[in-house]
Amino acid sequence: MQIKEQIESLRQELREHNHNYYVLDNATISDYEFDVKLKELQTLEAKHPELYDASSPTLRVGGGVTKNFETVVHNERMYSLDNSYSKEDLEDWEKRMQRILGDAQVEFVCELKYDGASISITYEDGKLVRAVTRGDGFQGDDVTTNVKTIKSVPLQLKGDYPPKFDIRGEIVLPFEGFAQMNAERVENGEEPYMNPRNTASGSLKLQDSSAVAQRPLDCLLYSIIGKDTGISSQWQMLEKAREWGFKVPEVAKLCKSTSEVMAFVNEWDSGRHNLPYETDGVVVKINSLQHQDELGFTSKSPRWAMAYKFKAEQVSTLLNEITYQVGRTGSITPVANLVPVLLAGTTVKRASLHNADQIAKFDIREGDTVFVEKGGEIIPKIVGVDFTKRPQDSEPTQYITHCPECHEELVRTEGDAKHYCVNFYGCPPQITGRIQHFISRKAMDIEGLGSETVELLYKENLINNYADLYTLTKEQVLPLERMAEKSAENLVQGVAESVKIPFERVLFALGIRFVGETVAKKLARAYKNIDALMAASEESLIAVDEIGGRIASSVVEFFNNDTNREIIARLKTYGLQFSLSEEQLENQTDTLKGLTIVVSGVFETVSRDELKKIIESNGGKVGSSISSKTAYLVAGDKMGPSKRTKAESLNVLIVTEGEFLEMVK
Ligand code: AMP
Ligand code: ZN
């Protein structure tokens, strides 16, 4: 087979699998097989840059960086929708329309109103050419590079699509993926995101598209805009979009009357709680596009469409007590303990109050009857107080001044919404929290030891920090609750085996604030061993690619602490890995130390990602744009002429792929 055909057939096959998996939710190949084929395609494409295609499935992994999002004027304005809240509202709307349309029989299409970030995507000759955010409705930001990484957005259409059109829809972050992202953030000592909608729209504006590629975003489409599309109704629009490869939810209904519309609304008002993503209403549209044309727009919204807003499910209940939780990093979260109530299908007993400001804003007090709502957030929130029910002797809430666990005075720094207990080494939940993080799966992955056992061991005074784990004996562990001969043995053995865990994971396990898995890897690679890292200054840390001031100062602070230094010294004597392995070191040199290198274009023998890895493992830093600090520009095929001009004007050395690989040989 010709190379060209081989590449085309692989692309076609991978596109089909992507569509089955991400749009139809019906996998037709194993993840492993998919990866093998994708790698095969990547290798072929790297060898044949002349066959580059901007809609190849290999571009899904991202890599492009957008420094400034360009403002783009929409081909057609993106309107708002009028809201309605009752059957009467809908009937009034119908009457207003009938006045314009006369006696014509109208049909309605009901769709769910997805709660995410609106997007308008332009396709030309079946290829995705541009994706623009809603912005102010007239113009938005060009986020094409990021949208291309969303797997359910087709890069290449199939079927009888028109040569040019825009399609509009909503980018959403399904609950499950959102919860997972938050679990990871909490693990890394970061604040969790508030809700899926804001996180989805924030994701579109990330500069690094490979970070976007890792977020489990989805894109649901509902409207096609263009001349000569051959489409005559909203219902046909949904069907056609599905045929061309777009993800158009099956939940939609063609209705003959507002009563049928209300039946759909009522069904989904409760049914929506079983959907994987957030919805906040139903959008009702007049089916015939000819009718839509006759009705036209007001200054803000189409006359032919109406949003029917679901009432956010709300209940009222009694707030018994406000308690305070202390996290692994010392952050304090106030929690409302409620008289249990049923809300959106689940029993709610507790709600987060977030921080002191939140309590003050609503003037929430113990003994109050409060309104609880389930919005986009997973955890229900308190949205107000029923002041008519406030007891006579009610007192304003005094936010705690001291840690509920260790009684240390709390601190709150400028610009931080939370209070912190800074007694990091004497506060019980912080001590056990750190040990629990240390043993967790992505850190030291200690088999035979779980979170509850950590708490027991701490309570029995057998451990006070993670170094103590390594001196535990079977005899000490055996008397603990629910311990048996075998489980005690497993625990001690699990701890002993963890000394093989590689340096980068040990670094992550230490629980340095803001040092998550990826940062730990970066630091391990940059400094190679713990001594070098412990000696590093903030300036030197910031010079490492992607390490910012916040991380740098946290790292310095951690290693300046005597307790931490002592614990690390002990861990060393127990044999933990505190430097990169021989093998890791072998692939490392200092050849490019101190040099910032920008790569641009398409390469022949290595992929762009490989090239970046080569730079980093040789001590260099990958730059994202050309500046006077850039040492080299590695220029591949198809590099934009403006880059070359800029490099030349700043006297940046331009090298070819071959010359560069020679440098690091
Ligand atoms: P609003 O911003 O409240 O005026 O509502 C209008 C927005 O609803 C549009 O810009 C869309 O982003 C969004 N929307 C969500 N689902 C749909 C849908 N099925 N049809 C039309 N618009 C929708
Ligand atoms: Zn404390």
XYZ file of C-alpha atoms and ligand atoms in Angstrom:
689
model
C 0.000 0.000 0.000
C 1.128 3.528 -0.701
C 2.136 5.473 2.419
C -0.458 8.088 1.640
C -3.243 5.514 1.507
C -1.976 3.796 4.619
C -2.062 7.072 6.562
C -5.484 7.967 5.202
C -6.919 4.580 6.082
C -5.531 4.748 9.629
C -6.972 8.222 10.079
C -10.326 7.066 8.770
C -10.349 4.035 11.067
C -9.375 6.027 14.172
C -12.021 8.643 13.379
C -14.652 5.915 13.217
C -13.543 4.503 16.606
C -13.492 7.967 18.142
C -17.011 8.600 16.913
C -18.272 5.260 18.250
C -16.688 5.825 21.617
C -17.186 9.519 22.313
C -20.339 10.333 20.353
C -22.289 7.074 20.330
C -20.934 5.868 23.670
C -20.317 2.458 22.175
C -16.700 1.298 22.101
C -15.736 -0.920 19.177
C -12.057 -1.439 20.004
C -10.021 -1.765 23.206
C -8.112 1.248 24.539
C -4.921 -0.673 23.996
C -5.611 -1.435 20.359
C -6.598 2.180 19.818
C -3.322 3.394 21.305
C -1.305 1.022 19.157
C -2.979 2.312 16.006
C -2.644 5.923 17.101
C 1.091 5.440 17.737
C 1.446 3.813 14.338
C -0.200 6.828 12.723
C 1.925 9.249 14.748
C 5.093 7.521 13.600
C 4.033 7.567 9.959
C 2.996 11.217 10.145
C 6.308 12.165 11.757
C 8.143 10.515 8.878
C 5.943 12.165 6.274
C 5.342 15.763 7.228
C 4.272 16.455 3.640
C 1.083 14.492 4.400
C 0.137 16.749 7.334
C -3.603 17.151 7.892
C -5.075 19.594 10.395
C -7.920 17.170 11.082
C -5.840 14.071 11.792
C -6.901 12.160 14.949
C -3.317 12.500 16.211
C -3.995 16.177 16.895
C -6.433 15.239 19.674
C -3.655 15.095 22.240
C -3.090 18.831 21.969
C 0.285 20.494 22.192
C -0.415 23.897 20.676
C -0.119 26.837 23.052
C -2.251 29.967 22.704
C -0.792 33.011 24.445
C -3.478 35.478 23.442
C -6.875 34.403 22.214
C -7.771 36.330 19.109
C -11.125 38.128 19.014
C -13.326 36.979 16.156
C -16.606 38.468 14.948
C -19.353 35.823 14.712
C -20.677 35.078 11.224
C -24.086 35.499 12.811
C -24.870 36.893 16.201
C -25.264 34.479 19.129
C -28.478 35.508 20.874
C -29.756 35.010 24.411
C -33.021 33.243 25.148
C -36.120 34.614 26.857
C -37.079 32.776 30.005
C -40.400 31.339 31.084
C -41.390 29.633 34.291
C -44.959 28.372 33.837
C -47.481 26.923 31.421
C -49.133 30.368 31.279
C -45.860 31.940 30.153
C -45.688 29.412 27.328
C -49.294 29.991 26.286
C -48.724 33.761 26.186
C -45.700 33.191 24.015
C -47.721 30.999 21.649
C -50.407 33.706 21.370
C -47.831 36.371 20.541
C -46.454 34.181 17.783
C -49.853 33.302 16.347
C -50.520 37.022 15.954
C -47.552 37.175 13.562
C -48.023 33.805 11.882
C -51.800 33.915 11.531
C -53.532 30.551 11.683
C -50.542 28.486 10.635
C -50.222 25.257 12.596
C -46.998 25.394 14.645
C -44.895 22.557 16.012
C -42.453 22.805 18.887
C -39.114 21.098 19.384
C -38.120 20.560 23.005
C -34.467 20.111 23.885
C -32.707 20.231 27.201
C -30.857 23.400 28.105
C -27.314 22.240 28.726
C -25.444 24.243 31.300
C -21.927 24.808 30.043
C -20.021 27.216 27.806
C -21.579 28.102 24.440
C -19.479 27.587 21.384
C -19.812 28.269 17.665
C -17.814 26.012 15.365
C -17.217 26.665 11.666
C -16.801 23.807 9.190
C -15.566 24.165 5.645
C -15.565 21.239 3.234
C -16.236 18.949 6.155
C -13.246 20.127 8.187
C -13.280 22.019 11.449
C -11.719 25.393 10.742
C -12.609 27.550 13.722
C -14.223 27.461 17.154
C -15.258 30.686 18.865
C -16.693 31.324 22.330
C -19.931 33.253 22.682
C -18.247 36.349 24.128
C -20.725 39.230 24.049
C -22.794 37.543 21.333
C -21.311 39.702 18.572
C -17.710 38.600 18.925
C -15.904 35.939 20.938
C -12.476 34.360 21.437
C -10.898 32.010 18.951
C -10.350 28.805 20.952
C -9.896 26.449 17.992
C -6.725 24.784 19.268
C -8.394 23.858 22.533
C -11.718 22.746 21.077
C -9.918 20.400 18.681
C -8.781 18.327 21.663
C -12.376 17.547 22.703
C -12.892 14.024 21.482
C -16.603 14.262 20.694
C -16.066 17.225 18.359
C -15.495 15.816 14.859
C -12.492 17.220 13.005
C -13.713 15.651 9.773
C -17.400 15.180 8.950
C -19.082 12.370 7.087
C -22.168 12.140 4.879
C -23.897 14.881 2.844
C -22.752 17.964 4.782
C -22.980 21.411 3.143
C -19.696 23.037 2.050
C -19.748 25.734 4.725
C -21.737 26.253 7.909
C -21.527 27.087 11.613
C -22.783 24.740 14.265
C -23.596 25.850 17.776
C -23.651 23.995 21.006
C -22.512 23.771 24.539
C -19.243 22.526 25.982
C -19.924 20.717 29.226
C -17.956 18.915 31.884
C -19.860 15.796 32.996
C -20.290 15.323 36.759
C -18.089 12.273 36.968
C -15.098 13.875 35.284
C -15.597 17.006 37.361
C -15.577 15.011 40.598
C -12.422 13.225 39.499
C -10.654 16.492 38.681
C -11.587 17.832 42.087
C -10.404 14.715 43.897
C -7.023 15.216 42.229
C -6.895 18.870 43.197
C -7.665 18.110 46.817
C -4.998 15.410 46.744
C -2.509 18.056 45.584
C -3.539 20.470 48.311
C -5.415 22.780 45.943
C -8.883 24.274 46.340
C -11.538 22.260 44.479
C -13.376 23.910 41.580
C -16.813 25.298 42.414
C -18.976 23.908 39.611
C -18.752 22.133 36.241
C -19.974 25.083 34.173
C -17.288 27.543 35.245
C -14.662 24.843 34.983
C -15.782 24.053 31.424
C -15.566 27.672 30.312
C -12.278 28.140 32.171
C -10.883 25.099 30.360
C -11.481 26.713 26.972
C -9.202 29.564 27.942
C -6.233 27.482 29.107
C -3.101 28.382 27.192
C -1.772 24.847 26.921
C -4.033 22.706 24.766
C -2.506 19.459 26.041
C -3.887 20.379 29.474
C -7.296 20.846 27.843
C -6.938 17.450 26.169
C -6.696 15.861 29.603
C -9.947 17.347 30.839
C -12.984 15.131 30.244
C -14.926 17.782 28.283
C -17.838 16.965 26.048
C -19.608 18.981 23.354
C -23.373 18.822 22.742
C -24.683 20.459 19.561
C -28.116 21.865 18.750
C -28.120 24.390 15.943
C -26.814 24.679 12.384
C -26.434 28.073 10.772
C -25.622 28.711 7.158
C -26.983 29.377 3.691
C -28.182 26.535 1.486
C -27.879 23.828 4.080
C -30.946 22.125 2.640
C -32.498 22.014 6.115
C -36.075 23.163 6.651
C -36.804 22.424 10.311
C -35.178 22.325 13.733
C -35.962 18.614 14.039
C -34.256 17.861 10.732
C -31.316 19.963 11.922
C -30.799 17.657 14.899
C -31.043 14.568 12.717
C -28.640 15.901 10.104
C -26.086 17.000 12.673
C -26.145 13.485 14.126
C -25.634 11.984 10.668
C -22.623 14.180 9.988
C -20.943 12.903 13.159
C -21.894 15.441 15.844
C -22.989 14.571 19.340
C -26.644 15.586 19.546
C -28.406 14.247 22.636
C -31.271 11.856 21.955
C -33.365 13.558 24.631
C -35.535 15.833 22.456
C -39.141 15.787 21.379
C -41.275 17.104 18.533
C -44.516 18.438 20.092
C -47.834 19.605 18.623
C -49.024 21.706 21.556
C -47.899 23.545 24.677
C -49.497 20.753 26.736
C -47.136 18.269 25.142
C -44.298 20.693 25.839
C -45.312 20.811 29.517
C -45.348 17.008 29.663
C -41.729 17.012 28.403
C -40.780 19.696 30.930
C -42.310 17.738 33.810
C -40.718 14.493 32.745
C -37.235 15.998 32.598
C -37.561 18.224 35.645
C -36.941 15.069 37.659
C -35.415 12.896 34.904
C -32.462 15.249 34.488
C -30.975 14.073 37.769
C -29.993 10.842 36.035
C -28.163 12.604 33.203
C -24.357 12.642 33.270
C -24.176 16.432 32.899
C -25.881 19.530 34.286
C -29.011 20.956 32.637
C -30.973 23.944 33.886
C -34.106 23.935 31.765
C -35.771 23.055 28.487
C -35.354 25.079 25.298
C -38.546 25.173 23.242
C -38.149 26.128 19.565
C -40.603 26.531 16.727
C -39.884 23.657 14.375
C -40.313 25.193 10.921
C -37.390 27.360 9.824
C -39.764 29.297 7.604
C -41.825 30.173 10.664
C -38.629 31.085 12.494
C -37.753 33.466 9.657
C -41.126 35.159 9.804
C -40.877 35.600 13.561
C -37.346 36.966 13.582
C -35.549 38.437 16.578
C -36.016 41.076 19.249
C -32.955 43.126 20.171
C -31.839 40.331 22.508
C -33.342 37.019 21.542
C -35.206 35.010 18.914
C -39.003 35.296 19.011
C -39.221 31.655 17.963
C -37.487 30.150 20.993
C -38.055 30.146 24.721
C -36.132 28.736 27.656
C -38.239 27.078 30.330
C -36.157 27.254 33.475
C -36.262 24.366 35.922
C -36.617 25.518 39.461
C -33.379 24.675 41.217
C -34.566 22.075 43.666
C -34.763 23.711 47.016
C -35.886 22.583 50.450
C -35.763 24.176 53.864
C -34.506 22.478 56.975
C -33.108 23.203 60.401
C -29.406 23.894 60.871
C -28.410 22.177 64.086
C -24.783 23.006 64.361
C -21.858 24.499 62.474
C -18.733 22.364 62.757
C -15.282 22.912 61.290
C -13.170 20.487 59.306
C -9.393 20.645 59.144
C -7.844 19.472 55.859
C -4.449 17.882 55.212
C -2.958 21.293 54.470
C -4.547 22.934 57.513
C -7.376 24.663 55.631
C -10.565 25.093 57.644
C -13.957 24.352 56.079
C -17.133 25.205 57.994
C -19.848 22.575 57.627
C -23.583 22.932 58.286
C -25.041 19.927 60.103
C -28.686 19.738 59.102
C -31.809 17.891 60.118
C -31.827 15.318 57.266
C -34.043 16.210 54.268
C -34.720 14.676 50.887
C -33.344 16.793 48.020
C -33.195 15.834 44.328
C -33.382 12.174 45.197
C -30.772 12.045 47.967
C -30.872 12.595 51.700
C -28.889 15.639 52.716
C -27.424 15.928 56.219
C -24.543 18.262 55.678
C -23.736 21.200 53.452
C -20.481 23.055 52.941
C -20.438 26.672 54.078
C -17.102 27.277 52.280
C -15.597 30.004 54.468
C -16.213 32.798 56.961
C -17.336 35.282 54.279
C -20.025 32.920 53.082
C -21.484 32.628 56.584
C -21.378 36.397 57.060
C -22.943 37.095 53.657
C -26.119 35.145 54.465
C -25.900 35.746 58.230
C -26.260 32.006 58.822
C -26.681 30.976 62.463
C -27.111 27.784 64.419
C -30.819 27.190 65.046
C -31.811 28.864 61.755
C -34.119 27.321 59.211
C -32.109 27.460 56.003
C -32.807 26.927 52.303
C -30.714 24.198 50.737
C -30.246 23.889 46.987
C -28.608 21.507 44.619
C -27.184 23.515 41.751
C -24.289 22.624 39.501
C -22.279 21.722 42.580
C -22.127 18.144 43.761
C -22.335 19.153 47.404
C -25.586 20.906 48.243
C -25.289 24.508 49.285
C -27.133 26.838 51.590
C -28.636 29.710 49.626
C -30.382 31.651 52.362
C -32.054 31.840 55.723
C -35.796 31.810 56.461
C -35.714 34.855 58.740
C -39.391 34.407 59.696
C -38.357 31.283 61.568
C -35.295 32.673 63.351
C -35.547 32.010 67.108
C -35.773 35.069 69.414
C -32.586 34.262 71.282
C -30.532 33.682 68.123
C -26.932 34.930 68.210
C -24.719 35.809 65.206
C -22.206 33.106 64.331
C -18.793 33.757 65.796
C -16.300 32.209 63.400
C -13.797 30.098 65.293
C -10.489 31.731 66.123
C -8.698 28.549 67.150
C -8.275 25.131 65.560
C -11.014 22.746 66.710
C -8.529 19.878 66.744
C -5.325 21.273 68.239
C -6.483 24.677 69.614
C -3.787 26.645 67.809
C -4.797 30.154 66.783
C -5.968 30.267 63.140
C -4.469 32.578 60.532
C -5.957 34.097 57.449
C -3.678 35.728 54.901
C -4.590 38.647 52.668
C -6.474 37.531 49.631
C -7.199 34.021 50.869
C -10.824 33.218 51.641
C -9.915 30.444 54.043
C -8.564 30.298 57.557
C -5.652 27.969 58.220
C -4.319 26.078 61.201
C -0.568 26.485 60.816
C 0.326 23.991 63.521
C 1.290 21.638 60.690
C 3.292 19.240 62.849
C 1.105 19.143 65.933
C -2.418 19.132 64.527
C -3.856 15.581 64.431
C -5.891 15.664 61.191
C -2.960 17.296 59.406
C -0.562 14.674 60.722
C -2.750 11.731 59.732
C -3.776 13.462 56.491
C -0.132 13.736 55.451
C 0.546 10.103 56.253
C -2.583 9.049 54.377
C -1.405 11.014 51.370
C 2.061 9.445 51.662
C 0.717 5.880 51.481
C -1.872 6.595 48.752
C -1.874 4.775 45.432
C -0.236 7.474 43.316
C 2.368 8.178 45.985
C 4.104 5.308 47.869
C 1.245 2.891 47.145
C 1.758 0.920 50.350
C -0.172 -2.301 50.231
C -1.675 -3.639 53.429
C -2.098 -0.183 54.955
C -5.249 1.936 54.711
C -6.485 5.291 55.957
C -8.281 3.891 58.989
C -5.239 1.941 60.140
C -3.195 5.138 59.892
C -5.605 6.771 62.316
C -5.442 3.835 64.699
C -1.639 3.769 64.586
C -1.557 7.477 65.321
C -4.039 7.183 68.175
C -1.979 4.395 69.713
C 1.070 6.644 69.512
C 2.865 4.269 67.184
C 3.380 6.799 64.414
C 3.632 10.556 64.366
C 4.915 11.104 60.833
C 5.507 9.028 57.727
C 9.089 8.160 58.635
C 7.762 6.300 61.675
C 6.056 3.805 59.350
C 9.445 2.324 58.531
C 10.244 1.316 62.117
C 6.914 -0.388 62.797
C 7.202 -4.031 63.811
C 4.691 -6.827 63.506
C 4.533 -7.082 67.306
C 3.564 -3.418 67.638
C 0.843 -3.644 65.009
C -0.722 -6.946 66.048
C -2.662 -5.693 69.115
C -4.554 -3.121 66.989
C -8.265 -3.554 66.374
C -9.093 -5.961 63.534
C -5.423 -6.907 63.031
C -4.490 -10.522 62.539
C -1.178 -12.318 62.097
C -1.451 -12.160 58.316
C -2.612 -8.545 58.012
C 0.105 -7.367 60.386
C 2.698 -9.155 58.303
C 1.313 -7.647 55.094
C 1.470 -4.179 56.564
C 5.105 -4.421 57.600
C 6.040 -6.026 54.315
C 4.129 -3.429 52.303
C 6.054 -0.661 54.036
C 9.384 -2.414 53.451
C 8.660 -2.848 49.753
C 7.849 0.791 49.240
C 11.538 1.713 49.375
C 11.666 0.753 45.692
C 9.252 3.505 44.649
C 11.066 5.906 42.275
C 12.275 9.345 43.354
C 9.612 11.403 41.601
C 6.834 9.572 43.440
C 8.648 9.867 46.772
C 8.808 13.583 46.104
C 5.059 13.676 45.445
C 4.436 11.562 48.580
C 6.182 14.113 50.817
C 3.053 16.238 50.475
C 4.637 19.586 49.674
C 1.844 22.049 49.045
C 1.188 22.624 45.301
C 3.573 19.817 44.345
C 1.282 17.397 42.526
C 2.348 14.431 40.444
C 3.383 16.441 37.390
C 5.310 19.076 39.297
C 7.086 16.350 41.278
C 8.217 14.774 38.019
C 9.470 18.104 36.711
C 11.431 18.788 39.888
C 12.906 15.294 39.989
C 14.099 15.622 36.426
C 15.473 19.119 36.927
C 17.393 18.482 40.172
C 18.040 14.733 39.916
C 18.360 14.221 43.682
C 16.906 15.513 46.906
C 20.064 17.270 48.105
C 20.174 19.465 45.034
C 16.493 20.199 45.372
C 16.805 21.041 49.067
C 19.578 23.488 48.265
C 17.646 25.176 45.466
C 16.728 28.846 45.783
C 13.396 30.282 44.717
C 15.040 31.873 41.679
C 16.535 28.606 40.555
C 13.205 26.828 41.014
C 11.323 29.419 38.991
C 13.801 28.901 36.172
C 12.506 25.328 35.813
C 9.932 25.025 33.070
C 6.383 25.513 34.362
C 7.367 26.127 37.975
C 5.889 29.391 39.191
C 6.453 31.572 42.236
C 3.743 29.941 44.303
C 5.223 26.454 43.936
C 8.798 27.716 44.345
C 8.144 29.418 47.652
C 6.205 26.424 48.950
C 9.124 24.099 48.105
C 11.682 26.365 49.766
C 9.527 26.712 52.847
C 9.067 22.955 53.114
C 12.778 22.192 53.000
C 13.684 25.034 55.335
C 11.645 23.409 58.046
C 13.734 21.489 60.602
C 11.112 18.818 61.211
C 10.908 18.080 57.495
C 14.701 17.947 57.164
C 14.885 15.516 60.044
C 12.175 13.280 58.568
C 13.912 13.245 55.189
C 17.236 12.370 56.817
C 15.541 9.421 58.505
C 13.809 8.280 55.308
C 17.230 8.255 53.622
C 18.574 5.847 56.226
C 15.626 3.540 55.572
C 16.670 3.306 51.928
C 13.988 5.290 50.068
C 14.842 6.521 46.564
C 16.057 10.093 46.789
C 17.657 10.377 43.384
C 16.862 9.430 39.820
C 17.746 5.847 38.908
C 20.821 4.988 36.815
C 18.596 4.422 33.856
C 16.834 7.760 34.226
C 20.182 9.493 34.632
C 21.671 7.846 31.593
C 19.168 9.620 29.403
C 20.026 12.930 31.031
C 22.758 15.432 30.283
C 23.549 19.042 31.059
C 24.246 19.914 27.446
C 21.455 22.464 27.252
C 21.647 23.743 30.816
C 20.361 27.284 31.174
C 19.129 27.455 27.607
C 15.564 28.219 26.611
C 14.636 26.614 23.331
C 11.524 27.113 21.242
C 10.355 24.440 18.804
C 8.073 25.237 15.926
C 6.728 23.468 12.882
C 6.525 19.817 11.905
C 9.492 17.471 12.261
C 10.676 14.513 10.283
C 12.393 12.043 12.563
C 10.926 12.903 15.948
C 7.565 14.243 17.065
C 7.282 17.650 18.617
C 6.627 16.096 22.039
C 9.707 13.922 21.745
C 11.731 16.965 20.844
C 10.522 18.721 23.989
C 11.437 15.698 26.093
C 14.917 15.669 24.579
C 15.344 19.337 25.497
C 14.252 18.761 29.080
C 16.280 15.626 29.651
C 19.341 17.534 28.467
C 18.768 20.232 31.024
C 17.152 22.786 28.709
C 13.894 24.633 29.085
C 11.137 24.581 26.499
C 9.968 28.103 25.716
C 6.494 28.779 24.404
C 7.217 31.925 22.446
C 10.260 33.623 20.995
C 11.792 36.368 23.102
C 15.205 37.872 23.665
C 15.795 35.100 26.245
C 15.394 32.368 23.634
C 18.693 30.611 22.888
C 17.587 28.580 19.858
C 14.630 28.171 17.633
C 14.380 24.639 16.294
C 12.619 25.167 13.012
C 10.638 22.353 11.461
C 8.667 22.194 8.277
C 5.651 24.541 7.909
C 6.877 26.986 10.524
C 5.053 30.294 10.221
C 7.053 33.081 8.510
C 6.304 35.502 11.370
C 8.240 33.261 13.790
C 11.265 33.331 11.541
C 11.115 37.098 11.199
C 10.786 37.527 14.942
C 13.696 35.169 15.653
C 15.854 37.002 13.137
C 14.995 40.402 14.527
C 15.964 39.243 18.041
C 19.115 37.493 16.839
C 17.869 34.113 18.004
C 19.792 31.260 16.414
C 17.650 29.196 14.067
C 18.641 25.546 13.769
C 17.193 22.676 11.780
C 15.999 19.455 13.328
C 19.152 17.671 12.127
C 21.464 20.330 13.555
C 19.663 20.225 16.869
C 19.815 16.440 17.202
C 23.514 16.662 16.420
C 23.953 19.113 19.328
C 22.567 16.706 21.902
C 24.111 13.555 20.514
P -29.177 32.493 28.300
O -27.677 32.601 28.332
O -29.778 32.108 29.615
O -29.838 33.611 27.611
O -29.481 31.195 27.415
C -29.018 31.098 26.106
C -27.963 30.055 26.033
O -28.479 28.777 26.331
C -27.423 29.899 24.659
O -26.414 30.835 24.399
C -26.892 28.511 24.669
O -25.511 28.559 25.000
C -27.588 27.827 25.823
N -28.252 26.569 25.446
C -28.117 25.402 26.124
N -28.824 24.429 25.568
C -29.421 24.949 24.477
C -30.277 24.412 23.466
N -30.676 23.125 23.487
N -30.694 25.249 22.490
C -30.300 26.543 22.470
N -29.504 27.111 23.388
C -29.061 26.331 24.393
Zn -4.939 22.427 64.212
